[in-house]
């Protein structure tokens, strides 16, 4: 029970509930769509290796800082960072940048989530009609106009409705039961993909790094993915930390979330790459990789069409927990700023997110396909600015606040709540937060300053 809350606020009822919600925010399109396609366009295992290092030395430590600051302040991200260092309101900028990132991410996230929801129906239709979905289906959907926009509106209405009513126990329950199902289905996919003739090449591609492929750009994208994956650098986990029970042990909890999340990404990679290689496809298929390969893999097994539908249903469900947490960042801020009810804040946020989503969704439509800023269309630009700029810069500030601007005693007391004395992992993580994480982020950001120009 959060007795320390200054006024009655929503809170997670138990450590298990908090774990499920945190994991629900982390698991989403990042695992099943983004991790595979970024790995595919950045040379495979070398990218995976850097990504794993980024999770260990940047992701877990920042998750710990965010949950710790959130629980200590019991406020939305903007107010939490604006008041966490006494007399230094300037850090509220971290929360504001987080709100901006939430809008940019939702603009393209809801576009892709819309494709996933559309694929639920398209794959079911194909199953009933005895057809297999091919690349043309995806091209027509992503390059369309009204169709992807309507799916995007649908997705936004759904998420806004959930947020408006509060994150109901129903959804928590549904997500909790369906997450294990997602695991099981991924494993079914893995077995199917790994037993295809020629699958070995895909496993090698995913796990045997060719270090000559490493570049500043790969390292930047891997870092950006680590932030995106664990919902870091923008106050989402700070907001969730503010709902965390005092009894939750933060370091073990954060580590478990990171491990489970990474496992889902690797399982998705193991389902996709062996199949890509077995069917002589291109690993660098870009954002369409998932939509083009999953129906193909499943078409090779009995009732494959039905499995494809179930797979997209589960992916669709996984997107909901992530989107809910994305919308919650601005909504919690608007509500706690005062004068606006939760439904009002949710609707306002949803409408603004849709407005920003239009250019992202139409970026593959002939109308906007040729509009490029820094060599990127709106979809890629929003993704790049949020994942590779705003989240790492926000994360850098968060690590510096945790390691250098808060007293070690105060920070450690909150982080290690639940232990009689400071545990070894608390000391270890604190050292990493202070000396390793900020240096790594800074080096990566500096070394990749040219990436945007190079496109
Ligand atoms: N972690 C989510 C995913 O990997 O799909 C995406 C995400 C959710 C990013 C929430 C940022 C965020 F605040």
PDB file of N, CA and C in Angstrom, residues 64-65 67-69 71-72 246 248-252 401-431 433-434:
ATOM      1  N   UNK A  64      15.853   1.164 -13.555  1.00  0.00           N
ATOM      2  CA  UNK A  64      15.942   1.263 -12.093  1.00  0.00           C
ATOM      3  C   UNK A  64      15.793   2.722 -11.644  1.00  0.00           C
ATOM      4  N   UNK A  65      16.497   3.643 -12.310  1.00  0.00           N
ATOM      5  CA  UNK A  65      16.399   5.053 -11.903  1.00  0.00           C
ATOM      6  C   UNK A  65      14.970   5.554 -12.070  1.00  0.00           C
ATOM      7  N   UNK A  67      12.064   3.926 -12.150  1.00  0.00           N
ATOM      8  CA  UNK A  67      11.120   3.369 -11.172  1.00  0.00           C
ATOM      9  C   UNK A  67      11.377   3.983  -9.793  1.00  0.00           C
ATOM     10  N   UNK A  68      12.662   4.173  -9.471  1.00  0.00           N
ATOM     11  CA  UNK A  68      13.009   4.716  -8.154  1.00  0.00           C
ATOM     12  C   UNK A  68      12.516   6.158  -8.007  1.00  0.00           C
ATOM     13  N   UNK A  69      12.800   6.991  -9.008  1.00  0.00           N
ATOM     14  CA  UNK A  69      12.364   8.393  -8.920  1.00  0.00           C
ATOM     15  C   UNK A  69      10.842   8.474  -8.923  1.00  0.00           C
ATOM     16  N   UNK A  71       8.649   6.252  -7.858  1.00  0.00           N
ATOM     17  CA  UNK A  71       8.049   5.834  -6.590  1.00  0.00           C
ATOM     18  C   UNK A  71       8.332   6.846  -5.492  1.00  0.00           C
ATOM     19  N   UNK A  72       9.527   7.448  -5.538  1.00  0.00           N
ATOM     20  CA  UNK A  72       9.874   8.431  -4.509  1.00  0.00           C
ATOM     21  C   UNK A  72       8.956   9.660  -4.618  1.00  0.00           C
ATOM     22  N   UNK A 246       5.303   0.027  -2.225  1.00  0.00           N
ATOM     23  CA  UNK A 246       6.559   0.188  -1.489  1.00  0.00           C
ATOM     24  C   UNK A 246       7.275  -1.146  -1.292  1.00  0.00           C
ATOM     25  N   UNK A 248       7.720  -3.476  -3.454  1.00  0.00           N
ATOM     26  CA  UNK A 248       8.400  -4.024  -4.643  1.00  0.00           C
ATOM     27  C   UNK A 248       9.896  -3.774  -4.573  1.00  0.00           C
ATOM     28  N   UNK A 249      10.670  -4.816  -4.831  1.00  0.00           N
ATOM     29  CA  UNK A 249      12.121  -4.662  -4.862  1.00  0.00           C
ATOM     30  C   UNK A 249      12.513  -4.255  -6.278  1.00  0.00           C
ATOM     31  N   UNK A 250      13.026  -3.051  -6.381  1.00  0.00           N
ATOM     32  CA  UNK A 250      13.141  -2.458  -7.706  1.00  0.00           C
ATOM     33  C   UNK A 250      14.177  -3.134  -8.607  1.00  0.00           C
ATOM     34  N   UNK A 251      15.373  -3.402  -8.084  1.00  0.00           N
ATOM     35  CA  UNK A 251      16.417  -3.947  -8.975  1.00  0.00           C
ATOM     36  C   UNK A 251      16.037  -5.333  -9.518  1.00  0.00           C
ATOM     37  N   UNK A 252      15.632  -6.277  -8.642  1.00  0.00           N
ATOM     38  CA  UNK A 252      15.254  -7.587  -9.196  1.00  0.00           C
ATOM     39  C   UNK A 252      14.063  -7.474 -10.150  1.00  0.00           C
ATOM     40  N   UNK A 401      20.765  12.659 -13.246  1.00  0.00           N
ATOM     41  CA  UNK A 401      20.007  13.046 -12.052  1.00  0.00           C
ATOM     42  C   UNK A 401      20.180  11.985 -10.961  1.00  0.00           C
ATOM     43  N   UNK A 402      19.958  10.715 -11.344  1.00  0.00           N
ATOM     44  CA  UNK A 402      20.023   9.629 -10.361  1.00  0.00           C
ATOM     45  C   UNK A 402      21.408   9.482  -9.741  1.00  0.00           C
ATOM     46  N   UNK A 403      22.436   9.588 -10.574  1.00  0.00           N
ATOM     47  CA  UNK A 403      23.788   9.321 -10.086  1.00  0.00           C
ATOM     48  C   UNK A 403      24.464  10.534  -9.460  1.00  0.00           C
ATOM     49  N   UNK A 404      24.133  11.717  -9.940  1.00  0.00           N
ATOM     50  CA  UNK A 404      24.909  12.896  -9.540  1.00  0.00           C
ATOM     51  C   UNK A 404      24.128  13.985  -8.832  1.00  0.00           C
ATOM     52  N   UNK A 405      22.829  14.083  -9.045  1.00  0.00           N
ATOM     53  CA  UNK A 405      22.094  15.207  -8.445  1.00  0.00           C
ATOM     54  C   UNK A 405      21.266  14.821  -7.228  1.00  0.00           C
ATOM     55  N   UNK A 406      21.072  13.505  -7.031  1.00  0.00           N
ATOM     56  CA  UNK A 406      20.360  13.091  -5.828  1.00  0.00           C
ATOM     57  C   UNK A 406      21.404  12.541  -4.862  1.00  0.00           C
ATOM     58  N   UNK A 407      21.127  12.638  -3.572  1.00  0.00           N
ATOM     59  CA  UNK A 407      22.121  12.094  -2.650  1.00  0.00           C
ATOM     60  C   UNK A 407      22.098  10.573  -2.772  1.00  0.00           C
ATOM     61  N   UNK A 408      23.272  10.005  -2.629  1.00  0.00           N
ATOM     62  CA  UNK A 408      23.359   8.561  -2.745  1.00  0.00           C
ATOM     63  C   UNK A 408      22.464   7.902  -1.694  1.00  0.00           C
ATOM     64  N   UNK A 409      22.451   8.486  -0.489  1.00  0.00           N
ATOM     65  CA  UNK A 409      21.699   7.892   0.606  1.00  0.00           C
ATOM     66  C   UNK A 409      20.198   7.852   0.283  1.00  0.00           C
ATOM     67  N   UNK A 410      19.695   9.009  -0.153  1.00  0.00           N
ATOM     68  CA  UNK A 410      18.265   9.098  -0.439  1.00  0.00           C
ATOM     69  C   UNK A 410      17.872   8.183  -1.581  1.00  0.00           C
ATOM     70  N   UNK A 411      18.697   8.198  -2.626  1.00  0.00           N
ATOM     71  CA  UNK A 411      18.387   7.380  -3.804  1.00  0.00           C
ATOM     72  C   UNK A 411      18.408   5.901  -3.436  1.00  0.00           C
ATOM     73  N   UNK A 412      19.503   5.486  -2.745  1.00  0.00           N
ATOM     74  CA  UNK A 412      19.651   4.061  -2.421  1.00  0.00           C
ATOM     75  C   UNK A 412      18.545   3.605  -1.472  1.00  0.00           C
ATOM     76  N   UNK A 413      18.119   4.498  -0.570  1.00  0.00           N
ATOM     77  CA  UNK A 413      17.076   4.098   0.378  1.00  0.00           C
ATOM     78  C   UNK A 413      15.794   3.732  -0.371  1.00  0.00           C
ATOM     79  N   UNK A 414      15.470   4.530  -1.411  1.00  0.00           N
ATOM     80  CA  UNK A 414      14.251   4.240  -2.179  1.00  0.00           C
ATOM     81  C   UNK A 414      14.444   2.993  -3.047  1.00  0.00           C
ATOM     82  N   UNK A 415      15.597   2.928  -3.703  1.00  0.00           N
ATOM     83  CA  UNK A 415      15.861   1.807  -4.615  1.00  0.00           C
ATOM     84  C   UNK A 415      15.883   0.474  -3.859  1.00  0.00           C
ATOM     85  N   UNK A 416      16.461   0.479  -2.658  1.00  0.00           N
ATOM     86  CA  UNK A 416      16.639  -0.776  -1.921  1.00  0.00           C
ATOM     87  C   UNK A 416      15.546  -1.034  -0.889  1.00  0.00           C
ATOM     88  N   UNK A 417      14.437  -0.312  -0.988  1.00  0.00           N
ATOM     89  CA  UNK A 417      13.345  -0.567  -0.047  1.00  0.00           C
ATOM     90  C   UNK A 417      13.002  -2.047  -0.062  1.00  0.00           C
ATOM     91  N   UNK A 418      12.719  -2.600   1.090  1.00  0.00           N
ATOM     92  CA  UNK A 418      12.393  -4.024   1.133  1.00  0.00           C
ATOM     93  C   UNK A 418      13.567  -4.852   1.612  1.00  0.00           C
ATOM     94  N   UNK A 419      14.767  -4.253   1.664  1.00  0.00           N
ATOM     95  CA  UNK A 419      15.942  -4.970   2.171  1.00  0.00           C
ATOM     96  C   UNK A 419      16.361  -4.376   3.506  1.00  0.00           C
ATOM     97  N   UNK A 420      16.810  -5.244   4.412  1.00  0.00           N
ATOM     98  CA  UNK A 420      17.258  -4.759   5.723  1.00  0.00           C
ATOM     99  C   UNK A 420      18.528  -3.930   5.552  1.00  0.00           C
ATOM    100  N   UNK A 421      19.440  -4.412   4.701  1.00  0.00           N
ATOM    101  CA  UNK A 421      20.630  -3.590   4.436  1.00  0.00           C
ATOM    102  C   UNK A 421      20.907  -3.595   2.937  1.00  0.00           C
ATOM    103  N   UNK A 422      21.800  -2.713   2.512  1.00  0.00           N
ATOM    104  CA  UNK A 422      22.030  -2.538   1.081  1.00  0.00           C
ATOM    105  C   UNK A 422      22.504  -3.842   0.438  1.00  0.00           C
ATOM    106  N   UNK A 423      21.759  -4.377  -0.540  1.00  0.00           N
ATOM    107  CA  UNK A 423      22.181  -5.629  -1.171  1.00  0.00           C
ATOM    108  C   UNK A 423      23.320  -5.372  -2.169  1.00  0.00           C
ATOM    109  N   UNK A 424      24.075  -6.427  -2.513  1.00  0.00           N
ATOM    110  CA  UNK A 424      25.222  -6.252  -3.425  1.00  0.00           C
ATOM    111  C   UNK A 424      24.772  -5.691  -4.766  1.00  0.00           C
ATOM    112  N   UNK A 425      23.589  -6.145  -5.232  1.00  0.00           N
ATOM    113  CA  UNK A 425      23.184  -5.684  -6.567  1.00  0.00           C
ATOM    114  C   UNK A 425      22.806  -4.212  -6.555  1.00  0.00           C
ATOM    115  N   UNK A 426      22.336  -3.736  -5.385  1.00  0.00           N
ATOM    116  CA  UNK A 426      22.024  -2.315  -5.268  1.00  0.00           C
ATOM    117  C   UNK A 426      23.280  -1.475  -5.462  1.00  0.00           C
ATOM    118  N   UNK A 427      24.371  -1.935  -4.810  1.00  0.00           N
ATOM    119  CA  UNK A 427      25.644  -1.202  -4.931  1.00  0.00           C
ATOM    120  C   UNK A 427      26.150  -1.242  -6.368  1.00  0.00           C
ATOM    121  N   UNK A 428      26.061  -2.443  -6.960  1.00  0.00           N
ATOM    122  CA  UNK A 428      26.559  -2.620  -8.331  1.00  0.00           C
ATOM    123  C   UNK A 428      25.797  -1.706  -9.296  1.00  0.00           C
ATOM    124  N   UNK A 429      24.463  -1.759  -9.230  1.00  0.00           N
ATOM    125  CA  UNK A 429      23.665  -0.968 -10.163  1.00  0.00           C
ATOM    126  C   UNK A 429      23.922   0.524  -9.949  1.00  0.00           C
ATOM    127  N   UNK A 430      24.075   0.917  -8.684  1.00  0.00           N
ATOM    128  CA  UNK A 430      24.319   2.343  -8.436  1.00  0.00           C
ATOM    129  C   UNK A 430      25.626   2.790  -9.097  1.00  0.00           C
ATOM    130  N   UNK A 431      26.662   1.944  -8.957  1.00  0.00           N
ATOM    131  CA  UNK A 431      27.949   2.265  -9.591  1.00  0.00           C
ATOM    132  C   UNK A 431      27.797   2.412 -11.098  1.00  0.00           C
ATOM    133  N   UNK A 433      25.024   3.141 -12.748  1.00  0.00           N
ATOM    134  CA  UNK A 433      24.224   4.340 -13.031  1.00  0.00           C
ATOM    135  C   UNK A 433      25.107   5.582 -13.006  1.00  0.00           C
ATOM    136  N   UNK A 434      26.012   5.610 -12.042  1.00  0.00           N
ATOM    137  CA  UNK A 434      26.796   6.823 -11.855  1.00  0.00           C
ATOM    138  C   UNK A 434      27.938   6.930 -12.869  1.00  0.00           C
TER     139      UNK A 434
END
